Amino acid sequence: GGEDGGMRSDTTIVMHISADRSRVELVSIPRDSLVDLPACETTQGTVEARDDAMFNNAFADGWDTGGDIESAVSCTRSAVESLTNVRMDGFMVVDFTGFEKMVDAIGGVPLYLDSEINSPMADLYLPAGQQTLNGQQALGLARARKGEGLDGSDLKRIDRQQDLLNAMASTVLSKNLLTDTPALIQFLNSATSSLTVSNEFSSITDL
């Protein structure tokens, strides 16, 4: 809805893909978690360490100092590695437009809601029951915290985000996108304009 300074990280998920490719595990990090952030390097200098800061400040501080996505990711990566003692092999940043496009590219995602959700702040109304969400609706559900049918907590929002990701993955697999190369490339192309990735994912083939 207009220009706004800075850059914020709405959602952070650590993904592990097993060496034999039989398993994918996802762990969400609540953005408002109070943590000790380590110092990190950006393209324009060092961000000093901070104690008792919200986790998503890592992304914001990196952006504010470096002025680019790479700096924001660098500080987020340092924070995740410091908090988990797990080395991150690569990264992928998806903006809101990319998320919408990916959902629309697969014809929406099916989801069951126990109760209706009405969140004016997220421009979202969804009735209870089984339905197929388009990109705009899926994004609204992934972001919404306040409104009817919502309790305002980030943890419940994480549950909805994981449900959405699970539904997206199931939809992709059910459509045989992984064996239908043209359809798969169309799906990936729908997001690439809004995707920033490390070298490990820098081509569609690698992705």
GROMACS .gro file of N, CA and C in nm, residues 23-131:
model
  327
   23ARG      N    1   1.328  -3.788   0.289
   23ARG     CA    2   1.264  -3.716   0.399
   23ARG      C    3   1.295  -3.567   0.390
   24VAL      N    4   1.196  -3.486   0.418
   24VAL     CA    5   1.215  -3.341   0.429
   24VAL      C    6   1.157  -3.297   0.562
   25GLU      N    7   1.236  -3.226   0.641
   25GLU     CA    8   1.191  -3.180   0.772
   25GLU      C    9   1.198  -3.028   0.776
   26LEU      N   10   1.094  -2.964   0.831
   26LEU     CA   11   1.084  -2.820   0.838
   26LEU      C   12   1.063  -2.776   0.982
   27VAL      N   13   1.140  -2.676   1.024
   27VAL     CA   14   1.124  -2.620   1.159
   27VAL      C   15   1.108  -2.469   1.146
   28SER      N   16   0.995  -2.418   1.194
   28SER     CA   17   0.970  -2.274   1.189
   28SER      C   18   1.030  -2.206   1.312
   29ILE      N   19   1.085  -2.086   1.292
   29ILE     CA   20   1.137  -2.006   1.403
   29ILE      C   21   1.043  -1.887   1.422
   30PRO      N   22   0.974  -1.880   1.537
   30PRO     CA   23   0.883  -1.766   1.559
   30PRO      C   24   0.957  -1.634   1.548
   31ARG      N   25   0.901  -1.542   1.471
   31ARG     CA   26   0.972  -1.418   1.440
   31ARG      C   27   0.990  -1.329   1.563
   32ASP      N   28   0.900  -1.341   1.663
   32ASP     CA   29   0.908  -1.255   1.781
   32ASP      C   30   0.986  -1.318   1.896
   33SER      N   31   1.052  -1.431   1.871
   33SER     CA   32   1.133  -1.494   1.976
   33SER      C   33   1.242  -1.398   2.023
   34LEU      N   34   1.258  -1.385   2.155
   34LEU     CA   35   1.365  -1.302   2.210
   34LEU      C   36   1.493  -1.385   2.217
   35VAL      N   37   1.594  -1.342   2.145
   35VAL     CA   38   1.718  -1.418   2.132
   35VAL      C   39   1.839  -1.324   2.140
   36ASP      N   40   1.955  -1.382   2.155
   36ASP     CA   41   2.081  -1.308   2.145
   36ASP      C   42   2.131  -1.320   2.002
   37LEU      N   43   2.139  -1.206   1.934
   37LEU     CA   44   2.184  -1.205   1.795
   37LEU      C   45   2.334  -1.182   1.789
   38PRO      N   46   2.407  -1.265   1.715
   38PRO     CA   47   2.551  -1.245   1.702
   38PRO      C   48   2.583  -1.130   1.607
   39ALA      N   49   2.705  -1.082   1.612
   39ALA     CA   50   2.750  -0.984   1.513
   39ALA      C   51   2.748  -1.050   1.375
   40CYS      N   52   2.726  -0.971   1.270
   40CYS     CA   53   2.723  -1.028   1.135
   40CYS      C   54   2.779  -0.927   1.036
   41GLU      N   55   2.828  -0.980   0.926
   41GLU     CA   56   2.888  -0.898   0.822
   41GLU      C   57   2.788  -0.869   0.711
   42THR      N   58   2.786  -0.744   0.666
   42THR     CA   59   2.703  -0.706   0.553
   42THR      C   60   2.793  -0.645   0.445
   43THR      N   61   2.733  -0.609   0.333
   43THR     CA   62   2.811  -0.551   0.224
   43THR      C   63   2.860  -0.411   0.257
   44GLN      N   64   2.804  -0.350   0.364
   44GLN     CA   65   2.843  -0.214   0.400
   44GLN      C   66   2.901  -0.204   0.541
   45GLY      N   67   2.938  -0.317   0.600
   45GLY     CA   68   2.997  -0.311   0.733
   45GLY      C   69   2.937  -0.414   0.827
   46THR      N   70   2.980  -0.408   0.953
   46THR     CA   71   2.941  -0.506   1.053
   46THR      C   72   2.823  -0.458   1.136
   47VAL      N   73   2.729  -0.549   1.161
   47VAL     CA   74   2.620  -0.523   1.255
   47VAL      C   75   2.663  -0.579   1.390
   48GLU      N   76   2.659  -0.495   1.492
   48GLU     CA   77   2.702  -0.538   1.625
   48GLU      C   78   2.605  -0.639   1.685
   49ALA      N   79   2.657  -0.722   1.775
   49ALA     CA   80   2.573  -0.821   1.844
   49ALA      C   81   2.470  -0.750   1.931
   50ARG      N   82   2.355  -0.815   1.949
   50ARG     CA   83   2.248  -0.759   2.032
   50ARG      C   84   2.192  -0.868   2.123
   51ASP      N   85   2.162  -0.833   2.247
   51ASP     CA   86   2.100  -0.926   2.341
   51ASP      C   87   1.951  -0.899   2.351
   52ASP      N   88   1.875  -1.006   2.376
   52ASP     CA   89   1.730  -0.996   2.397
   52ASP      C   90   1.661  -0.917   2.285
   53ALA      N   91   1.693  -0.952   2.163
   53ALA     CA   92   1.630  -0.888   2.046
   53ALA      C   93   1.531  -0.986   1.983
   54MET      N   94   1.429  -0.932   1.916
   54MET     CA   95   1.340  -1.020   1.843
   54MET      C   96   1.416  -1.085   1.728
   55PHE      N   97   1.385  -1.213   1.703
   55PHE     CA   98   1.460  -1.287   1.602
   55PHE      C   99   1.458  -1.218   1.465
   56ASN      N  100   1.341  -1.165   1.424
   56ASN     CA  101   1.337  -1.109   1.289
   56ASN      C  102   1.410  -0.975   1.278
   57ASN      N  103   1.465  -0.925   1.390
   57ASN     CA  104   1.553  -0.808   1.381
   57ASN      C  105   1.681  -0.840   1.305
   58ALA      N  106   1.719  -0.967   1.302
   58ALA     CA  107   1.842  -1.005   1.230
   58ALA      C  108   1.830  -0.967   1.083
   59PHE      N  109   1.719  -1.001   1.021
   59PHE     CA  110   1.696  -0.968   0.880
   59PHE      C  111   1.689  -0.817   0.861
   60ALA      N  112   1.614  -0.751   0.950
   60ALA     CA  113   1.596  -0.606   0.939
   60ALA      C  114   1.727  -0.531   0.959
   61ASP      N  115   1.806  -0.572   1.059
   61ASP     CA  116   1.934  -0.505   1.085
   61ASP      C  117   2.030  -0.522   0.968
   62GLY      N  118   2.032  -0.643   0.911
   62GLY     CA  119   2.120  -0.667   0.796
   62GLY      C  120   2.081  -0.580   0.678
   63TRP      N  121   1.949  -0.568   0.655
   63TRP     CA  122   1.902  -0.483   0.545
   63TRP      C  123   1.934  -0.336   0.572
   64ASP      N  124   1.907  -0.291   0.694
   64ASP     CA  125   1.928  -0.149   0.726
   64ASP      C  126   2.075  -0.110   0.712
   65THR      N  127   2.166  -0.201   0.744
   65THR     CA  128   2.309  -0.169   0.736
   65THR      C  129   2.364  -0.190   0.595
   66GLY      N  130   2.331  -0.304   0.535
   66GLY     CA  131   2.387  -0.336   0.403
   66GLY      C  132   2.305  -0.284   0.287
   67GLY      N  133   2.175  -0.271   0.306
   67GLY     CA  134   2.089  -0.218   0.200
   67GLY      C  135   2.056  -0.317   0.091
   68ASP      N  136   2.076  -0.447   0.116
   68ASP     CA  137   2.045  -0.547   0.014
   68ASP      C  138   2.004  -0.679   0.079
   69ILE      N  139   1.940  -0.765  -0.001
   69ILE     CA  140   1.891  -0.894   0.049
   69ILE      C  141   2.006  -0.980   0.101
   70GLU      N  142   2.120  -0.976   0.031
   70GLU     CA  143   2.233  -1.059   0.071
   70GLU      C  144   2.275  -1.027   0.214
   71SER      N  145   2.275  -0.899   0.251
   71SER     CA  146   2.312  -0.859   0.386
   71SER      C  147   2.209  -0.906   0.488
   72ALA      N  148   2.081  -0.892   0.451
   72ALA     CA  149   1.974  -0.937   0.540
   72ALA      C  150   1.984  -1.087   0.565
   73VAL      N  151   2.011  -1.162   0.458
   73VAL     CA  152   2.024  -1.307   0.470
   73VAL      C  153   2.148  -1.343   0.552
   74SER      N  154   2.257  -1.271   0.531
   74SER     CA  155   2.380  -1.298   0.605
   74SER      C  156   2.357  -1.291   0.755
   75CYS      N  157   2.285  -1.190   0.799
   75CYS     CA  158   2.260  -1.174   0.943
   75CYS      C  159   2.161  -1.278   0.994
   76THR      N  160   2.061  -1.311   0.912
   76THR     CA  161   1.966  -1.415   0.952
   76THR      C  162   2.036  -1.551   0.961
   77ARG      N  163   2.120  -1.578   0.863
   77ARG     CA  164   2.194  -1.705   0.861
   77ARG      C  165   2.284  -1.716   0.984
   78SER      N  166   2.353  -1.608   1.018
   78SER     CA  167   2.439  -1.608   1.137
   78SER      C  168   2.357  -1.633   1.263
   79ALA      N  169   2.239  -1.572   1.269
   79ALA     CA  170   2.153  -1.590   1.386
   79ALA      C  171   2.105  -1.735   1.399
   80VAL      N  172   2.060  -1.793   1.288
   80VAL     CA  173   2.011  -1.931   1.290
   80VAL      C  174   2.123  -2.027   1.330
   81GLU      N  175   2.240  -2.008   1.271
   81GLU     CA  176   2.352  -2.097   1.303
   81GLU      C  177   2.394  -2.083   1.448
   82SER      N  178   2.392  -1.961   1.500
   82SER     CA  179   2.429  -1.938   1.639
   82SER      C  180   2.328  -2.001   1.735
   83LEU      N  181   2.200  -1.992   1.701
   83LEU     CA  182   2.094  -2.043   1.789
   83LEU      C  183   2.082  -2.194   1.784
   84THR      N  184   2.112  -2.255   1.670
   84THR     CA  185   2.087  -2.399   1.651
   84THR      C  186   2.214  -2.484   1.652
   85ASN      N  187   2.331  -2.421   1.632
   85ASN     CA  188   2.456  -2.497   1.615
   85ASN      C  189   2.451  -2.587   1.492
   86VAL      N  190   2.370  -2.548   1.394
   86VAL     CA  191   2.360  -2.622   1.269
   86VAL      C  192   2.402  -2.531   1.155
   87ARG      N  193   2.494  -2.580   1.071
   87ARG     CA  194   2.539  -2.499   0.958
   87ARG      C  195   2.434  -2.500   0.847
   88MET      N  196   2.404  -2.383   0.793
   88MET     CA  197   2.310  -2.371   0.683
   88MET      C  198   2.384  -2.381   0.549
   89ASP      N  199   2.343  -2.474   0.465
   89ASP     CA  200   2.411  -2.496   0.337
   89ASP      C  201   2.369  -2.394   0.231
   90GLY      N  202   2.250  -2.342   0.241
   90GLY     CA  203   2.202  -2.249   0.140
   90GLY      C  204   2.081  -2.176   0.192
   91PHE      N  205   2.024  -2.090   0.109
   91PHE     CA  206   1.907  -2.014   0.151
   91PHE      C  207   1.818  -1.983   0.031
   92MET      N  208   1.694  -1.951   0.062
   92MET     CA  209   1.598  -1.909  -0.040
   92MET      C  210   1.507  -1.804   0.024
   93VAL      N  211   1.496  -1.689  -0.040
   93VAL     CA  212   1.407  -1.583   0.009
   93VAL      C  213   1.295  -1.567  -0.093
   94VAL      N  214   1.171  -1.583  -0.046
   94VAL     CA  215   1.053  -1.567  -0.132
   94VAL      C  216   0.974  -1.447  -0.084
   95ASP      N  217   0.945  -1.353  -0.172
   95ASP     CA  218   0.863  -1.240  -0.128
   95ASP      C  219   0.715  -1.273  -0.148
   96PHE      N  220   0.628  -1.186  -0.101
   96PHE     CA  221   0.485  -1.216  -0.101
   96PHE      C  222   0.431  -1.241  -0.241
   97THR      N  223   0.479  -1.164  -0.338
   97THR     CA  224   0.432  -1.181  -0.475
   97THR      C  225   0.464  -1.320  -0.527
   98GLY      N  226   0.585  -1.367  -0.495
   98GLY     CA  227   0.626  -1.500  -0.538
   98GLY      C  228   0.540  -1.609  -0.478
   99PHE      N  229   0.505  -1.593  -0.351
   99PHE     CA  230   0.419  -1.692  -0.284
   99PHE      C  231   0.282  -1.699  -0.353
  100GLU      N  232   0.224  -1.583  -0.379
  100GLU     CA  233   0.094  -1.578  -0.449
  100GLU      C  234   0.103  -1.647  -0.585
  101LYS      N  235   0.207  -1.616  -0.660
  101LYS     CA  236   0.221  -1.671  -0.795
  101LYS      C  237   0.236  -1.822  -0.792
  102MET      N  238   0.310  -1.875  -0.695
  102MET     CA  239   0.329  -2.020  -0.688
  102MET      C  240   0.197  -2.091  -0.659
  103VAL      N  241   0.117  -2.034  -0.568
  103VAL     CA  242  -0.013  -2.095  -0.537
  103VAL      C  243  -0.103  -2.092  -0.660
  104ASP      N  244  -0.108  -1.978  -0.728
  104ASP     CA  245  -0.193  -1.966  -0.847
  104ASP      C  246  -0.145  -2.058  -0.959
  105ALA      N  247  -0.013  -2.080  -0.969
  105ALA     CA  248   0.042  -2.163  -1.076
  105ALA      C  249   0.000  -2.308  -1.064
  106ILE      N  250  -0.034  -2.353  -0.943
  106ILE     CA  251  -0.078  -2.492  -0.926
  106ILE      C  252  -0.230  -2.500  -0.911
  107GLY      N  253  -0.298  -2.389  -0.943
  107GLY     CA  254  -0.444  -2.390  -0.939
  107GLY      C  255  -0.503  -2.379  -0.801
  108GLY      N  256  -0.425  -2.325  -0.706
  108GLY     CA  257  -0.474  -2.308  -0.570
  108GLY      C  258  -0.438  -2.426  -0.481
  109VAL      N  259  -0.463  -2.409  -0.350
  109VAL     CA  260  -0.432  -2.516  -0.255
  109VAL      C  261  -0.558  -2.552  -0.176
  110PRO      N  262  -0.589  -2.683  -0.167
  110PRO     CA  263  -0.706  -2.725  -0.089
  110PRO      C  264  -0.676  -2.720   0.060
  111LEU      N  265  -0.772  -2.672   0.139
  111LEU     CA  266  -0.751  -2.661   0.283
  111LEU      C  267  -0.885  -2.672   0.354
  112TYR      N  268  -0.883  -2.734   0.472
  112TYR     CA  269  -1.003  -2.744   0.554
  112TYR      C  270  -0.988  -2.653   0.675
  113LEU      N  271  -1.086  -2.568   0.701
  113LEU     CA  272  -1.084  -2.478   0.815
  113LEU      C  273  -1.193  -2.517   0.913
  114ASP      N  274  -1.157  -2.530   1.040
  114ASP     CA  275  -1.253  -2.568   1.143
  114ASP      C  276  -1.358  -2.459   1.167
  115SER      N  277  -1.317  -2.334   1.153
  115SER     CA  278  -1.410  -2.223   1.175
  115SER      C  279  -1.380  -2.113   1.074
  116GLU      N  280  -1.476  -2.023   1.055
  116GLU     CA  281  -1.454  -1.914   0.959
  116GLU      C  282  -1.350  -1.817   1.011
  117ILE      N  283  -1.283  -1.751   0.917
  117ILE     CA  284  -1.181  -1.652   0.951
  117ILE      C  285  -1.216  -1.521   0.882
  118ASN      N  286  -1.219  -1.415   0.960
  118ASN     CA  287  -1.247  -1.282   0.906
  118ASN      C  288  -1.141  -1.188   0.961
  119SER      N  289  -1.045  -1.150   0.877
  119SER     CA  290  -0.935  -1.064   0.919
  119SER      C  291  -0.926  -0.943   0.826
  120PRO      N  292  -0.993  -0.832   0.861
  120PRO     CA  293  -0.989  -0.713   0.776
  120PRO      C  294  -0.846  -0.663   0.751
  121MET      N  295  -0.757  -0.676   0.852
  121MET     CA  296  -0.619  -0.628   0.836
  121MET      C  297  -0.546  -0.705   0.726
  122ALA      N  298  -0.583  -0.832   0.707
  122ALA     CA  299  -0.522  -0.915   0.602
  122ALA      C  300  -0.608  -0.920   0.477
  123ASP      N  301  -0.719  -0.841   0.476
  123ASP     CA  302  -0.812  -0.840   0.363
  123ASP      C  303  -0.856  -0.982   0.332
  124LEU      N  304  -0.900  -1.053   0.438
  124LEU     CA  305  -0.926  -1.196   0.424
  124LEU      C  306  -1.057  -1.235   0.490
  125TYR      N  307  -1.142  -1.304   0.414
  125TYR     CA  308  -1.258  -1.371   0.472
  125TYR      C  309  -1.265  -1.511   0.412
  126LEU      N  310  -1.270  -1.613   0.499
  126LEU     CA  311  -1.281  -1.751   0.455
  126LEU      C  312  -1.387  -1.821   0.538
  127PRO      N  313  -1.482  -1.887   0.475
  127PRO     CA  314  -1.582  -1.962   0.550
  127PRO      C  315  -1.520  -2.090   0.607
  128ALA      N  316  -1.590  -2.150   0.704
  128ALA     CA  317  -1.544  -2.277   0.757
  128ALA      C  318  -1.566  -2.387   0.653
  129GLY      N  319  -1.487  -2.495   0.666
  129GLY     CA  320  -1.505  -2.610   0.579
  129GLY      C  321  -1.396  -2.625   0.474
  130GLN      N  322  -1.417  -2.720   0.385
  130GLN     CA  323  -1.320  -2.751   0.279
  130GLN      C  324  -1.331  -2.648   0.166
  131GLN      N  325  -1.218  -2.602   0.116
  131GLN     CA  326  -1.215  -2.505   0.008
  131GLN      C  327  -1.078  -2.505  -0.060
   0.00000   0.00000   0.00000
